[in-house]
Each structure stands twice: as structure tokens, then as C-alpha cells.
Amino acid sequence: MLKKYLITPGPVSVPEQVLLDMARPMIHHRTPEFEEIFKEARNGLKKVFKTEQEPLILASSGTGAMESAVINTLNQGDKVLVINGGKFGERWIKICQAYGINAESVTIEWGRSVNPADVKAFLDKNPDTKAVFVQGSETSSTVYHPVKELAAITKDMPETLLIVDGITSAGVHDTRFDEWGIDILITGSQKAFMLPPGLAFITLSQKAWNMVEKSTLPKFYFNLKTELKNQLKNTTAWTAGVSLIIGLKTVLSMMEKEGIDNVFKRHSINAEATRAAVKALGLKLLAQDIPSNAATGCFLPENIDGKAFVKYLRDKCGVSIAGGQDHLAGKILRISHLGYHDAFDTITAVSAIEMGLKKFGADIEFGKGVAAAQSVLMGEMPSI
Amino acid sequence: MLKKYLITPGPVSVPEQVLLDMARPMIHHRTPEFEEIFKEARNGLKKVFKTEQEPLILASSGTGAMESAVINTLNQGDKVLVINGGKFGERWIKICQAYGINAESVTIEWGRSVNPADVKAFLDKNPDTKAVFVQGSETSSTVYHPVKELAAITKDMPETLLIVDGITSAGVHDTRFDEWGIDILITGSQKAFMLPPGLAFITLSQKAWNMVEKSTLPKFYFNLKTELKNQLKNTTAWTAGVSLIIGLKTVLSMMEKEGIDNVFKRHSINAEATRAAVKALGLKLLAQDIPSNAATGCFLPENIDGKAFVKYLRDKCGVSIAGGQDHLAGKILRISHLGYHDAFDTITAVSAIEMGLKKFGADIEFGKGVAAAQSVLMGEMPSI
């Protein structure tokens, strides 16, 4: 018997009520019934992103929404700055290059957060920069980049957008779209929103919509003006992801019931507990500056083959956590805290790692990581 | 957000594949399609109970099958012996009394297993005893009664049946119906068989069927001769519990894939790990002789209100474990190991108890119980 625990940084477990709601008989998307659901979902998203702007719901993965951000606001030959400290920073560069955009980058070691002063210095030297691209949380390096501080820099630059891939930071870290002055925020359904993959959300500031008017890059499916026009009428330009949007409505009502700030707090405490656990086990954290609350990365002991370790926990013990990507492949673990994840998921992950490390020959004292996690989690145990 | 963990001694969690199979569109029970499913389920049950006899599938809870055992084999005024060491021993007495059967009992303190010598002594003095009633596992006191040893006593008494309530022992402890010479074995769907409640299974030996011929107690729904006649043709006397039987077929194929002896081993190791954990936390075990592998009972510190404690873990932390019944209400915990339960369920239960006890003011060292459990569970971690 292999009971499965999905503790990877997306996709994540889907709550039972959401699965049940998505399993209900199909309805048509050009109906008042669906429009009512769509409206509720749009309103719910505004609360999560803390915005009065219009979050658009796309039938695509997060990468589609990333591309839509580029092609709706920029023009061929534009200069942009990409904060590149991991696999998803690199993706911004690749998308820009595909459209003939001049993507310069601040390159950061995997595990470091960007220093806003470096961005400021670049923009001071290059005032013609049309956009700064960043990951709120860089999933590959498990760091958080200081979105608020970056927004403070771009806020007063009328022709420079801050475009945030919030795929693993929106719904995880408090992200105040309007207050901070973010220009574009993107996320996907399979992370904090604990849905199956297939939806992406993108919100644009007025400044970004102004840039949309001037953008001449070719687009059709991802034409955000077309989407906005439709979504203001509670429908979609193209066929909507009906079941996922039904599930989204349920997720958003769960989040509202929990309280969005409590959702952030839950991610934060599970992340803090996991960091305490891995440190107690003598494993070095990957994040050196501001760790992401989406996932915790840590180095394995050097003599352990990380790929075999992750495979063993997943295939033999049923516990899926992620390994490293690119040059960190086989060297690190990434333990998710995303979405439908509670204290006992954290304890499951930590206890599985303890037993797995022992099995792989490491000198591990059972319960040491778990105890460190419990000490942190205890702080958020409900009152009697 | 309250994620729920059902770690009670029945009902237990139902595996996803079983839920999905039970959610398929309804089929009619008087069809070749259903008969094929029913046949597979009957054959699967034989393997679990290690018998060549015919396990009958009833649409009832386990108590219905208990009653059917009494009313199909006995007569008014018969003398029987009930092993009474808990709430379910008492139930045998109540059923017998409802039908005018003279139920004598060996009364045992809750937490003790019966001494077969006491049964032997009673039967030597009362050779006209028509049946010995016992719980394989007495769920209220979390003990195992030595079924094999009891069967060895009754095996050579042609007119004395050993009737075993195996509701929390069949599928948990190895139970060799034919080899040991059990006469009647009963179990329910919501324990080791990890289904929703609603089905009961009852198997009779040839000796029991001989007694059925002489039984004159009134019966209709629970007439086992009528059931046998129908079930040999892969149908039921009355309307079958269609979805549950479809689920049962899936459960039995899961059990066969795992290997029935591995199912017993899984229960055994999780029970042993839990006993090690509660002992490490300084909690006294309830079972003094042979602990059941269905659930582990332990005493709470005297100053802790067990009812409030169980309610707190269930309603505030999402972790359902059971408290005590009758005179043990509020004094003990009962942690299940039944059915769809793995090492991480054990760790979840133990870590929740550790944090809960701390919250209730007990002097608890975090991770101590978890570490003790891990040390045991490690013995069954799959090889790399």
C-alpha cells in the first residue's frame, strides 16, 4: 500500500470540496449560471491580490500569462531588466528574446535575493528601461525577492513597469498590488490556489494598461484588451476553463473563510517550522537572504545522491518533495508549504526526510527535526 | 483551514480509488455485471479470512451480523458463554438476552485479554454450552483475545461453537478460519476493509451450519440459509449494497496486491510504533496482556480532561482520535491503526498528541514520541 503525499512546490493537493465541486456535471460557459460563478471568482481574486484593478483569468499555465505580460505591454527593441536568480528568472529572458526585446539582467547566485539598490542603480543608468521583471518567489532557488521595495523604485517611473511573476508568491506572501504599486502580477492555479494546473491570473495597473495601448507586438489568444472587455462582462474571450473556475470559486470562499492574512500566516509558519527542522538536522538552507514561504530548499549531505533520495521518498514511501534543478540537481531538496498544506504535512515531510536520510546512511537523530518544527508550529496551535 | 485526519477505530479513511469506483453511475444488482463483481468480492474475502467456507455479505452494520450469528445457530434457553471485557462483549450479552438465551460470562477487567484456561474450566463444568462468544479485538479496551487458543478448546466440541466478533481483528490480525477451527467470524466494512459503513461479512463453519439446521429462533432479513442459497449464485437475498460491494472489490484487489500477510504486518508495525511512542511520552498503555493492532489505548495524565482533549484535537486541529467509552470516558485515548493507514498517519497522530498535551499543560518533550515511533517504523521502511 502506498499512500501518497504531494509536498512539491506545485501542483499541490486539491481539497476534497474543490474536487467534488469540479466533478459536478459540466455546464456551458455562455450562460448566466457560469457568469455568476465567474463574477464571484473575479471578486475573490481582487481580495487575494488586494487590488481594485481587474484580475484576468486565462486558460493557460502560468508561463502563458508571463508571455501575455510581455507581448501586451512592450515593443520590439525595448530595453528591459530581468532579475535572474533562478530557472524562472531565465524564463523571463527567454520570452523577451523570442519577441526581440533587449533583456538585460541582474544576475544573482541561486539562493540570494536581489538587492533593490542594484536595480535602482541600473534604472538610474538606464532610464529608458520599459520593465523590470522579477519573481516574487523564485521557486528554483526558494528565495523571496523584495517586491515591495522594487515597486517603491518603479512606482514613480511612468514608463517603467514592475512585472511580478507571483506564481509561487501570490497567495503565499502578502502582496499588496495597489498599495505597493505593482504593475503586473501573475499567478497560476496549481500553487497557493490549490487547484489543478490550467488557469493563470494576471492583473494590470493603470500604468500597465497605458503601455498596452502602445504595444505593437503580435498577439491573439493572449490579447489582454480583448480579455478585459469580455471579463468585465463576466465572460471570457475564448472558451473558459469551466471546471477549474468552478473550483476556483470554492477555493476563494475557503480562503475568505480562513482570512487571507491567515493564509499568509499559515504559509509563513509552516515555512519557518521547516527551516527550523532542516537546520536542526544540520542541513544548510539554500536561501541566504529572504527565504520564500512557498518552499524551503536545503542542501543534502554531500555523499547522498539527491536524485535517488527524492525518487526513493516518492516511489517507495509515497512522499513527493522536489529536488534541485539545473546545477543544483541532485544536491538539494525543496519542501513545499503551498496551498492545502497544514502542520501535519510539514511533520510528514520532515519525518520522511529524517527516516530517508537514515536509510541513506546519514547520522540522524530521529525526531530532532520534527521537534524543531513542532516548537515553531506550537506558536500557531489554536487555543483550547 | 482545517485539514482532516481520521485516525479513529472505524470508520476509517477510504482510499481515493475506492471512492472513485463507488462514485461511478449506479448499476442494477440483478444483472450479470453485478454478479461478476459479487463473485470476485466473495472470492477475495475467502483469501482474507483464509477459508474455503462461504463468507456471506450482508447489507447491515457489524451488529446486524452479530445478531444473525445468534439467531441462526441457537435456540431459546440455550446456555452460552460470553467473554466480557469491554463494550462489545456486553453487546453479545444484550443480543443473547433479547432472544431468551442464557448468557453466562467470563468478566474481565477492561485492558486484560481472556485467559483461555478460564474458558476451558467453564466448558469443562458446563459441557452443554452451545457457544463461546468473543471479540477478536475488543475495540473499547484495545486488547486482542487469543482466538487461536480459544478455537483449540472448542474445536473438538461438536455442539459448541466459537463465535468471533472480528470487526476490528479480521484483516488486522492474521485470522485462519479453517486452520484454527473458528465457527463463526464476523466483520464490518468500515475497519480493516477501509470502506464506508454499511456492509457486514459473516462466515460459518460446517459445524455452525449443522447448528443452523436445528435453530428455531425467529428470523427473516438475517436468515443465513436464505442468504447462502442466493450468494452461492452470486446474488443476495435482499437488495445488495451495490456501491459498497463495488468498493469492496477494489479494496480486496488492493489487499491482494499488497499481500494479505503484509496487510497484517502493516497494522502490526504501526501499532507497535504507536505503543513505543506513547510509552516514550510516559503514558500508560491500557492493554496489559495482548494489545490489539487495531487501536492503541493509553491513559492520559490525570489532570487532563480527555473529552476536552479529544474534542480539541478533532475540532481545532483536524486530527480525529477516539477517547474512552463508559467508565474510561475522559481518561484514555484510542489511536487507530486500521485500514488505509500508513507510517505518516502514525506520526501525525503522535505529533498531534505531543502538541495537544503541551497545549493542555503537560510536561512534554517534543519529538520524543515521534522518535520512538520512527525507530520502530524504520524497520519496515522499503529498501532503497
PDB file of N, CA, C and O in Angstrom, chain B residues 270-287 295-301 321 333-335 337 346 349-351 353-354 357 364 368-373 376:
ATOM      1  N   ASN B 270       2.553  -0.405  12.709  1.00  0.00           N
ATOM      2  CA  ASN B 270       2.019   0.899  13.121  1.00  0.00           C
ATOM      3  C   ASN B 270       1.532   0.847  14.571  1.00  0.00           C
ATOM      4  O   ASN B 270       1.671   1.831  15.310  1.00  0.00           O
ATOM      5  N   ALA B 271       0.973  -0.290  14.954  1.00  0.00           N
ATOM      6  CA  ALA B 271       0.533  -0.443  16.348  1.00  0.00           C
ATOM      7  C   ALA B 271       1.745  -0.450  17.282  1.00  0.00           C
ATOM      8  O   ALA B 271       1.767   0.244  18.304  1.00  0.00           O
ATOM      9  N   GLU B 272       2.768  -1.194  16.901  1.00  0.00           N
ATOM     10  CA  GLU B 272       3.983  -1.278  17.733  1.00  0.00           C
ATOM     11  C   GLU B 272       4.636   0.102  17.848  1.00  0.00           C
ATOM     12  O   GLU B 272       5.083   0.508  18.931  1.00  0.00           O
ATOM     13  N   ALA B 273       4.672   0.837  16.727  1.00  0.00           N
ATOM     14  CA  ALA B 273       5.271   2.183  16.742  1.00  0.00           C
ATOM     15  C   ALA B 273       4.483   3.108  17.663  1.00  0.00           C
ATOM     16  O   ALA B 273       5.065   3.912  18.412  1.00  0.00           O
ATOM     17  N   THR B 274       3.175   2.991  17.623  1.00  0.00           N
ATOM     18  CA  THR B 274       2.336   3.852  18.469  1.00  0.00           C
ATOM     19  C   THR B 274       2.518   3.498  19.940  1.00  0.00           C
ATOM     20  O   THR B 274       2.600   4.393  20.796  1.00  0.00           O
ATOM     21  N   ARG B 275       2.604   2.210  20.225  1.00  0.00           N
ATOM     22  CA  ARG B 275       2.837   1.803  21.630  1.00  0.00           C
ATOM     23  C   ARG B 275       4.179   2.340  22.117  1.00  0.00           C
ATOM     24  O   ARG B 275       4.294   2.866  23.229  1.00  0.00           O
ATOM     25  N   ALA B 276       5.189   2.234  21.259  1.00  0.00           N
ATOM     26  CA  ALA B 276       6.518   2.757  21.632  1.00  0.00           C
ATOM     27  C   ALA B 276       6.435   4.261  21.893  1.00  0.00           C
ATOM     28  O   ALA B 276       7.029   4.796  22.835  1.00  0.00           O
ATOM     29  N   ALA B 277       5.659   4.966  21.041  1.00  0.00           N
ATOM     30  CA  ALA B 277       5.552   6.424  21.169  1.00  0.00           C
ATOM     31  C   ALA B 277       4.865   6.803  22.470  1.00  0.00           C
ATOM     32  O   ALA B 277       5.350   7.672  23.205  1.00  0.00           O
ATOM     33  N   VAL B 278       3.734   6.187  22.775  1.00  0.00           N
ATOM     34  CA  VAL B 278       3.007   6.604  23.979  1.00  0.00           C
ATOM     35  C   VAL B 278       3.820   6.238  25.228  1.00  0.00           C
ATOM     36  O   VAL B 278       3.834   6.999  26.202  1.00  0.00           O
ATOM     37  N   LYS B 279       4.505   5.126  25.175  1.00  0.00           N
ATOM     38  CA  LYS B 279       5.368   4.778  26.319  1.00  0.00           C
ATOM     39  C   LYS B 279       6.487   5.814  26.477  1.00  0.00           C
ATOM     40  O   LYS B 279       6.791   6.242  27.580  1.00  0.00           O
ATOM     41  N   ALA B 280       7.081   6.219  25.342  1.00  0.00           N
ATOM     42  CA  ALA B 280       8.152   7.229  25.412  1.00  0.00           C
ATOM     43  C   ALA B 280       7.638   8.541  25.996  1.00  0.00           C
ATOM     44  O   ALA B 280       8.386   9.284  26.642  1.00  0.00           O
ATOM     45  N   LEU B 281       6.364   8.818  25.782  1.00  0.00           N
ATOM     46  CA  LEU B 281       5.772  10.039  26.336  1.00  0.00           C
ATOM     47  C   LEU B 281       5.314   9.851  27.782  1.00  0.00           C
ATOM     48  O   LEU B 281       4.727  10.763  28.376  1.00  0.00           O
ATOM     49  N   GLY B 282       5.556   8.668  28.323  1.00  0.00           N
ATOM     50  CA  GLY B 282       5.216   8.423  29.730  1.00  0.00           C
ATOM     51  C   GLY B 282       3.742   8.127  29.963  1.00  0.00           C
ATOM     52  O   GLY B 282       3.255   8.222  31.097  1.00  0.00           O
ATOM     53  N   LEU B 283       3.025   7.767  28.883  1.00  0.00           N
ATOM     54  CA  LEU B 283       1.602   7.432  29.037  1.00  0.00           C
ATOM     55  C   LEU B 283       1.449   5.922  29.204  1.00  0.00           C
ATOM     56  O   LEU B 283       2.090   5.147  28.497  1.00  0.00           O
ATOM     57  N   LYS B 284       0.602   5.517  30.128  1.00  0.00           N
ATOM     58  CA  LYS B 284       0.434   4.090  30.420  1.00  0.00           C
ATOM     59  C   LYS B 284      -0.500   3.435  29.407  1.00  0.00           C
ATOM     60  O   LYS B 284      -1.571   3.958  29.105  1.00  0.00           O
ATOM     61  N   LEU B 285      -0.071   2.296  28.880  1.00  0.00           N
ATOM     62  CA  LEU B 285      -0.914   1.554  27.934  1.00  0.00           C
ATOM     63  C   LEU B 285      -2.099   0.946  28.656  1.00  0.00           C
ATOM     64  O   LEU B 285      -1.980   0.480  29.795  1.00  0.00           O
ATOM     65  N   LEU B 286      -3.237   0.901  27.944  1.00  0.00           N
ATOM     66  CA  LEU B 286      -4.423   0.270  28.516  1.00  0.00           C
ATOM     67  C   LEU B 286      -4.324  -1.251  28.441  1.00  0.00           C
ATOM     68  O   LEU B 286      -4.661  -1.951  29.399  1.00  0.00           O
ATOM     69  N   ALA B 287      -3.845  -1.754  27.320  1.00  0.00           N
ATOM     70  CA  ALA B 287      -3.764  -3.206  27.131  1.00  0.00           C
ATOM     71  C   ALA B 287      -2.638  -3.782  27.993  1.00  0.00           C
ATOM     72  O   ALA B 287      -1.489  -3.363  27.881  1.00  0.00           O
ATOM     73  N   ALA B 295      -6.111  -0.707  17.375  1.00  0.00           N
ATOM     74  CA  ALA B 295      -6.029   0.599  18.022  1.00  0.00           C
ATOM     75  C   ALA B 295      -5.211   0.461  19.292  1.00  0.00           C
ATOM     76  O   ALA B 295      -5.185  -0.601  19.917  1.00  0.00           O
ATOM     77  N   THR B 296      -4.536   1.541  19.644  1.00  0.00           N
ATOM     78  CA  THR B 296      -3.755   1.569  20.881  1.00  0.00           C
ATOM     79  C   THR B 296      -4.455   2.498  21.864  1.00  0.00           C
ATOM     80  O   THR B 296      -4.733   3.649  21.546  1.00  0.00           O
ATOM     81  N   GLY B 297      -4.735   1.952  23.041  1.00  0.00           N
ATOM     82  CA  GLY B 297      -5.330   2.762  24.097  1.00  0.00           C
ATOM     83  C   GLY B 297      -4.271   3.144  25.116  1.00  0.00           C
ATOM     84  O   GLY B 297      -3.397   2.345  25.446  1.00  0.00           O
ATOM     85  N   CYS B 298      -4.319   4.376  25.585  1.00  0.00           N
ATOM     86  CA  CYS B 298      -3.394   4.784  26.640  1.00  0.00           C
ATOM     87  C   CYS B 298      -4.083   5.778  27.567  1.00  0.00           C
ATOM     88  O   CYS B 298      -4.990   6.498  27.153  1.00  0.00           O
ATOM     89  N   PHE B 299      -3.644   5.795  28.816  1.00  0.00           N
ATOM     90  CA  PHE B 299      -4.204   6.721  29.792  1.00  0.00           C
ATOM     91  C   PHE B 299      -3.582   8.106  29.610  1.00  0.00           C
ATOM     92  O   PHE B 299      -2.374   8.226  29.372  1.00  0.00           O
ATOM     93  N   LEU B 300      -4.412   9.119  29.754  1.00  0.00           N
ATOM     94  CA  LEU B 300      -3.919  10.498  29.748  1.00  0.00           C
ATOM     95  C   LEU B 300      -3.422  10.840  31.150  1.00  0.00           C
ATOM     96  O   LEU B 300      -3.831  10.199  32.130  1.00  0.00           O
ATOM     97  N   PRO B 301      -2.562  11.856  31.269  1.00  0.00           N
ATOM     98  CA  PRO B 301      -2.217  12.323  32.615  1.00  0.00           C
ATOM     99  C   PRO B 301      -3.518  12.662  33.369  1.00  0.00           C
ATOM    100  O   PRO B 301      -4.465  13.163  32.759  1.00  0.00           O
ATOM    101  N   ILE B 321      -8.950  11.337  16.871  1.00  0.00           N
ATOM    102  CA  ILE B 321      -8.633  10.056  17.508  1.00  0.00           C
ATOM    103  C   ILE B 321      -9.776   9.816  18.492  1.00  0.00           C
ATOM    104  O   ILE B 321     -10.578  10.715  18.745  1.00  0.00           O
ATOM    105  N   LEU B 333      -7.046   7.679  25.578  1.00  0.00           N
ATOM    106  CA  LEU B 333      -7.073   7.936  24.132  1.00  0.00           C
ATOM    107  C   LEU B 333      -7.042   6.587  23.435  1.00  0.00           C
ATOM    108  O   LEU B 333      -6.406   5.636  23.931  1.00  0.00           O
ATOM    109  N   ARG B 334      -7.682   6.496  22.280  1.00  0.00           N
ATOM    110  CA  ARG B 334      -7.548   5.308  21.435  1.00  0.00           C
ATOM    111  C   ARG B 334      -7.152   5.759  20.032  1.00  0.00           C
ATOM    112  O   ARG B 334      -7.900   6.480  19.363  1.00  0.00           O
ATOM    113  N   ILE B 335      -5.966   5.352  19.635  1.00  0.00           N
ATOM    114  CA  ILE B 335      -5.389   5.775  18.352  1.00  0.00           C
ATOM    115  C   ILE B 335      -5.493   4.601  17.381  1.00  0.00           C
ATOM    116  O   ILE B 335      -4.959   3.522  17.664  1.00  0.00           O
ATOM    117  N   HIS B 337      -5.096   2.187  14.028  1.00  0.00           N
ATOM    118  CA  HIS B 337      -4.099   1.770  13.022  1.00  0.00           C
ATOM    119  C   HIS B 337      -4.792   1.077  11.861  1.00  0.00           C
ATOM    120  O   HIS B 337      -4.150   0.448  11.028  1.00  0.00           O
ATOM    121  N   THR B 346       0.546   7.467  11.545  1.00  0.00           N
ATOM    122  CA  THR B 346       1.003   7.226  12.921  1.00  0.00           C
ATOM    123  C   THR B 346       1.763   8.448  13.434  1.00  0.00           C
ATOM    124  O   THR B 346       1.521   8.923  14.552  1.00  0.00           O
ATOM    125  N   ALA B 349      -0.594  11.313  14.173  1.00  0.00           N
ATOM    126  CA  ALA B 349      -1.319  11.109  15.439  1.00  0.00           C
ATOM    127  C   ALA B 349      -0.409  11.409  16.629  1.00  0.00           C
ATOM    128  O   ALA B 349      -0.785  12.145  17.557  1.00  0.00           O
ATOM    129  N   VAL B 350       0.796  10.862  16.591  1.00  0.00           N
ATOM    130  CA  VAL B 350       1.706  11.029  17.726  1.00  0.00           C
ATOM    131  C   VAL B 350       2.112  12.499  17.889  1.00  0.00           C
ATOM    132  O   VAL B 350       2.094  13.046  19.001  1.00  0.00           O
ATOM    133  N   SER B 351       2.438  13.161  16.783  1.00  0.00           N
ATOM    134  CA  SER B 351       2.871  14.559  16.893  1.00  0.00           C
ATOM    135  C   SER B 351       1.708  15.446  17.344  1.00  0.00           C
ATOM    136  O   SER B 351       1.910  16.391  18.112  1.00  0.00           O
ATOM    137  N   ILE B 353      -0.712  14.479  19.317  1.00  0.00           N
ATOM    138  CA  ILE B 353      -0.872  14.213  20.758  1.00  0.00           C
ATOM    139  C   ILE B 353       0.201  14.970  21.548  1.00  0.00           C
ATOM    140  O   ILE B 353      -0.087  15.586  22.582  1.00  0.00           O
ATOM    141  N   GLU B 354       1.427  14.943  21.036  1.00  0.00           N
ATOM    142  CA  GLU B 354       2.505  15.678  21.732  1.00  0.00           C
ATOM    143  C   GLU B 354       2.149  17.167  21.857  1.00  0.00           C
ATOM    144  O   GLU B 354       2.234  17.756  22.944  1.00  0.00           O
ATOM    145  N   LEU B 357      -0.930  17.698  24.146  1.00  0.00           N
ATOM    146  CA  LEU B 357      -0.620  17.541  25.579  1.00  0.00           C
ATOM    147  C   LEU B 357       0.092  18.790  26.106  1.00  0.00           C
ATOM    148  O   LEU B 357      -0.207  19.281  27.191  1.00  0.00           O
ATOM    149  N   ILE B 364       5.906  17.955  28.221  1.00  0.00           N
ATOM    150  CA  ILE B 364       6.176  17.095  27.062  1.00  0.00           C
ATOM    151  C   ILE B 364       7.441  17.556  26.361  1.00  0.00           C
ATOM    152  O   ILE B 364       7.629  18.748  26.121  1.00  0.00           O
ATOM    153  N   LYS B 368       9.793  13.300  21.129  1.00  0.00           N
ATOM    154  CA  LYS B 368      10.213  12.089  21.849  1.00  0.00           C
ATOM    155  C   LYS B 368       9.358  10.889  21.441  1.00  0.00           C
ATOM    156  O   LYS B 368       9.884   9.800  21.188  1.00  0.00           O
ATOM    157  N   GLY B 369       8.044  11.111  21.380  1.00  0.00           N
ATOM    158  CA  GLY B 369       7.142  10.046  20.935  1.00  0.00           C
ATOM    159  C   GLY B 369       7.345   9.752  19.458  1.00  0.00           C
ATOM    160  O   GLY B 369       7.391   8.583  19.046  1.00  0.00           O
ATOM    161  N   VAL B 370       7.498  10.801  18.668  1.00  0.00           N
ATOM    162  CA  VAL B 370       7.711  10.631  17.225  1.00  0.00           C
ATOM    163  C   VAL B 370       8.985   9.815  16.978  1.00  0.00           C
ATOM    164  O   VAL B 370       8.994   8.877  16.172  1.00  0.00           O
ATOM    165  N   ALA B 371      10.042  10.159  17.694  1.00  0.00           N
ATOM    166  CA  ALA B 371      11.319   9.441  17.506  1.00  0.00           C
ATOM    167  C   ALA B 371      11.160   7.965  17.844  1.00  0.00           C
ATOM    168  O   ALA B 371      11.676   7.093  17.124  1.00  0.00           O
ATOM    169  N   ALA B 372      10.439   7.668  18.922  1.00  0.00           N
ATOM    170  CA  ALA B 372      10.221   6.264  19.299  1.00  0.00           C
ATOM    171  C   ALA B 372       9.437   5.544  18.208  1.00  0.00           C
ATOM    172  O   ALA B 372       9.746   4.395  17.857  1.00  0.00           O
ATOM    173  N   ALA B 373       8.436   6.231  17.652  1.00  0.00           N
ATOM    174  CA  ALA B 373       7.653   5.637  16.558  1.00  0.00           C
ATOM    175  C   ALA B 373       8.533   5.424  15.325  1.00  0.00           C
ATOM    176  O   ALA B 373       8.515   4.351  14.711  1.00  0.00           O
ATOM    177  N   VAL B 376      10.724   2.350  15.333  1.00  0.00           N
ATOM    178  CA  VAL B 376      10.020   1.105  15.002  1.00  0.00           C
ATOM    179  C   VAL B 376       9.679   1.061  13.510  1.00  0.00           C
ATOM    180  O   VAL B 376       9.949   0.070  12.826  1.00  0.00           O
TER     181      VAL B 376
END
